[in-house]
């Protein structure tokens, strides 16, 4: 029996607990558990969740257990946990230390990736089509041309030759193991699953195996590195401890997820270097030890986010010393030369920081830890944000209500064995016109689902498949599986399936690595990022003006921005063309003035060709940047970093993989990368390719949507160094608007508040704010007016629509560009003649909670119907660009879509209904805003209010009101809305109109 409980206190051998139903329970600890609890006692806090495994009743109200797991909803990767087993010891801080390691692309890493590719190819090899090594290597190069080119090790001819000799040897050896040793070990490659994934919230673990027999009778983990060797002969002696620990954990996952005992499973480590298929038996004692290590790591993470202060975090990280981590008391040349340096380097890195830099480092580390914790297990509700624990904790009804669940899917076509390993499934017609919230490019998990069974099936008691959505349309879903499956029967065609969003936490890893890059930045760059020095400017450039309606402001600002030696901030209010005009002007100016833009000596061949990095927060925004580049009069070549499923089809030919597809060798790849002056991508995707900064230097980075990026998002790219110890990015321009929606932060603003005295000069008051916002306020306060500017002319909104946001959010400074739709008279060509229309609403008896309002949903459907009929009657086109609907809650989105479907008008089904967060950066001719206010508490939750220069600014309201070009229609409860000052002021500008809802 397994039981989830809540920790209360501990006393000697007894841990006092409470069940989830509120009953008291005592855990009687074994001698080993007493010692474990003793190590954890200062890290255990009332309210922490524990999972008791294999419990037995000792007496009424008292139990014993084999294992206990702290905060089991916090999933650790099995590989990350096993890598905490270092030759010098298995200390929890090994996990912390690994976070600050910026990965290097060495020949050893390439060899490991090559071995993984070989195993995939050779397991899928057909008897009548044997794979040749040379052909395989050429195909492998096509999959990773950049990685092979960026590896400095391979630039040495002798090292390169030895690398390919090693590749050929591994190819032969893996083929030998697959063809001869697999059958002897009872592994049938016709019945294997490649890269099966498991999520085990009983153990607080998740992982992905390399190869598993379909009936779970055996599995294999591939290792291209070393095991423990016989020193004289360099032959295999036994598996390495970290590799063995990994096997133990996978056996435990199979036991607790699938109820398969470890002795029923044959587990093997495949060492391709030797070659050896090494059988690895289970060890209960080792499992107990490694689960205790996991508990210590998670308790440490919990404690840091729980205390949430710099002093405590510094106390914990100050324990990262060679003396503490070397629990095996190793000594000698091998330890001093190869094992100890990363520990010493970390300590030296921290000690070299100034007082303010140390406070900054530890405060950001604490902030990221708390964000990561909340994203995994946090209880705080944030509309539209997914947390990993919801995959197994949330009831199906709740997932459906949040539009986060696809179920009752059937396989139409299984292409899992093909090159792109796709899967096509049918989507049923769900009850009540349920429309789930999924889109192409989303990472998802797929698993078998049974209906009508009387119980909820989750992804914890089965194998899951990781995939991405390739296409989704009415009645059909196409997935691209992460791994090709020769054995298509692992996905039975007669089964039903469910799909949920996958939880990806790689962005947090990028934040930790960004902190490490910041510590290695030169003092001038660190002072700049902290706001402790004024940015440097040179003489401004002259460029040719064009006759665009907005050219006066745009080109003046482009000249000003590009005269910055290191940093410039551009505030772009809604509709001012910060991407389509300002960013475009900067790119054109940069390309035209190449030789005069840099302070470097033009004769320096290493910088004679200046490169430009264009970044944004979302893939949609990067698509907009790509559109700007392709729309230029003289199209310039550029490379887009990213995944084809997250890229608009119009720009997929610019993806790095496509650009390098025709290359046959590394010199061709290098030439294309060096000759292509512009690289574009999201901040996360570019920072996940740190090798880019080792082989290419950028004179300038322009970062759009900068106010949606937190400080730790940007630290890496703005701090990282390339060759010759020089910053990879010389200077940067941040474009954003801190009066529109900020980055999503899961912790409360009180939790993210910064009160450290050492950080007062930096202007850092809250880490929920962006780097852009902090620097903007610092520059304003110090009157460093050369360092920032604002776009004043907006070409989106009619003057009536722009009036309120201009007055209340931009001090009345927004000017009108004078475009044709902005010069129309007051009457609008629509059934609702006024520009600003308010339709009063109220709570209705059929509303099942505060997050739905049937009257408003019906009103929205009626307004859409009238708009559609008006367009048809007047011969005008009605499409998804005509109108958009904004509302704050997922439940209300689903309800509005239901009412829209009930109209029976097909064209209305294409109308986008979404939250204001998803509308930022978009515009429609007409916007309908359903406030869905049904209770007083929502007056706070539906706004994002802040105070800027003494004036209240509601960022969410600002975005919602400024999406409309020609007409803005809102519906809400007037009595509740008038209790909010800004809402009351806003309503004074609207014409009230009463209509009957559908």
Short mmCIF file of C-alpha atoms in Angstrom, two decimals, residues 534-545 552-565 567-569 589 593 596-598 731 783-790:
data_model
loop_
_atom_site.label_atom_id
_atom_site.label_comp_id
_atom_site.label_asym_id
_atom_site.label_seq_id
_atom_site.Cartn_x
_atom_site.Cartn_y
_atom_site.Cartn_z
CA UNK A 534 25.70 55.25 -17.92
CA UNK A 535 25.69 53.67 -21.41
CA UNK A 536 28.26 55.11 -23.79
CA UNK A 537 27.31 56.83 -27.05
CA UNK A 538 29.21 57.89 -30.13
CA UNK A 539 28.37 60.49 -32.75
CA UNK A 540 25.02 59.72 -34.33
CA UNK A 541 24.81 58.41 -37.88
CA UNK A 542 23.05 59.99 -40.81
CA UNK A 543 20.71 57.85 -42.89
CA UNK A 544 18.39 58.44 -45.79
CA UNK A 545 14.82 59.34 -44.86
CA UNK A 552 10.20 61.12 -38.80
CA UNK A 553 10.14 59.40 -35.43
CA UNK A 554 11.32 56.00 -36.62
CA UNK A 555 14.47 57.06 -38.42
CA UNK A 556 15.44 59.61 -35.80
CA UNK A 557 15.22 56.87 -33.19
CA UNK A 558 17.07 54.37 -35.41
CA UNK A 559 19.97 56.81 -35.66
CA UNK A 560 19.90 57.36 -31.91
CA UNK A 561 19.70 53.67 -31.05
CA UNK A 562 22.55 52.66 -33.33
CA UNK A 563 24.85 55.33 -31.96
CA UNK A 564 24.86 53.43 -28.66
CA UNK A 565 28.18 51.76 -27.83
CA UNK A 567 22.88 49.62 -24.63
CA UNK A 568 19.74 51.44 -25.77
CA UNK A 569 16.09 51.09 -24.70
CA UNK A 589 20.57 51.19 -40.95
CA UNK A 593 26.37 51.61 -42.15
CA UNK A 596 31.07 52.82 -39.11
CA UNK A 597 28.96 51.09 -36.51
CA UNK A 598 31.62 49.55 -34.36
CA UNK A 731 25.95 45.96 -27.76
CA UNK A 783 18.23 61.73 -16.75
CA UNK A 784 20.32 59.56 -19.10
CA UNK A 785 18.03 60.58 -21.95
CA UNK A 786 20.47 59.49 -24.68
CA UNK A 787 19.99 55.92 -23.48
CA UNK A 788 16.28 55.59 -24.20
CA UNK A 789 13.44 56.96 -26.28
CA UNK A 790 9.80 56.38 -27.08
#
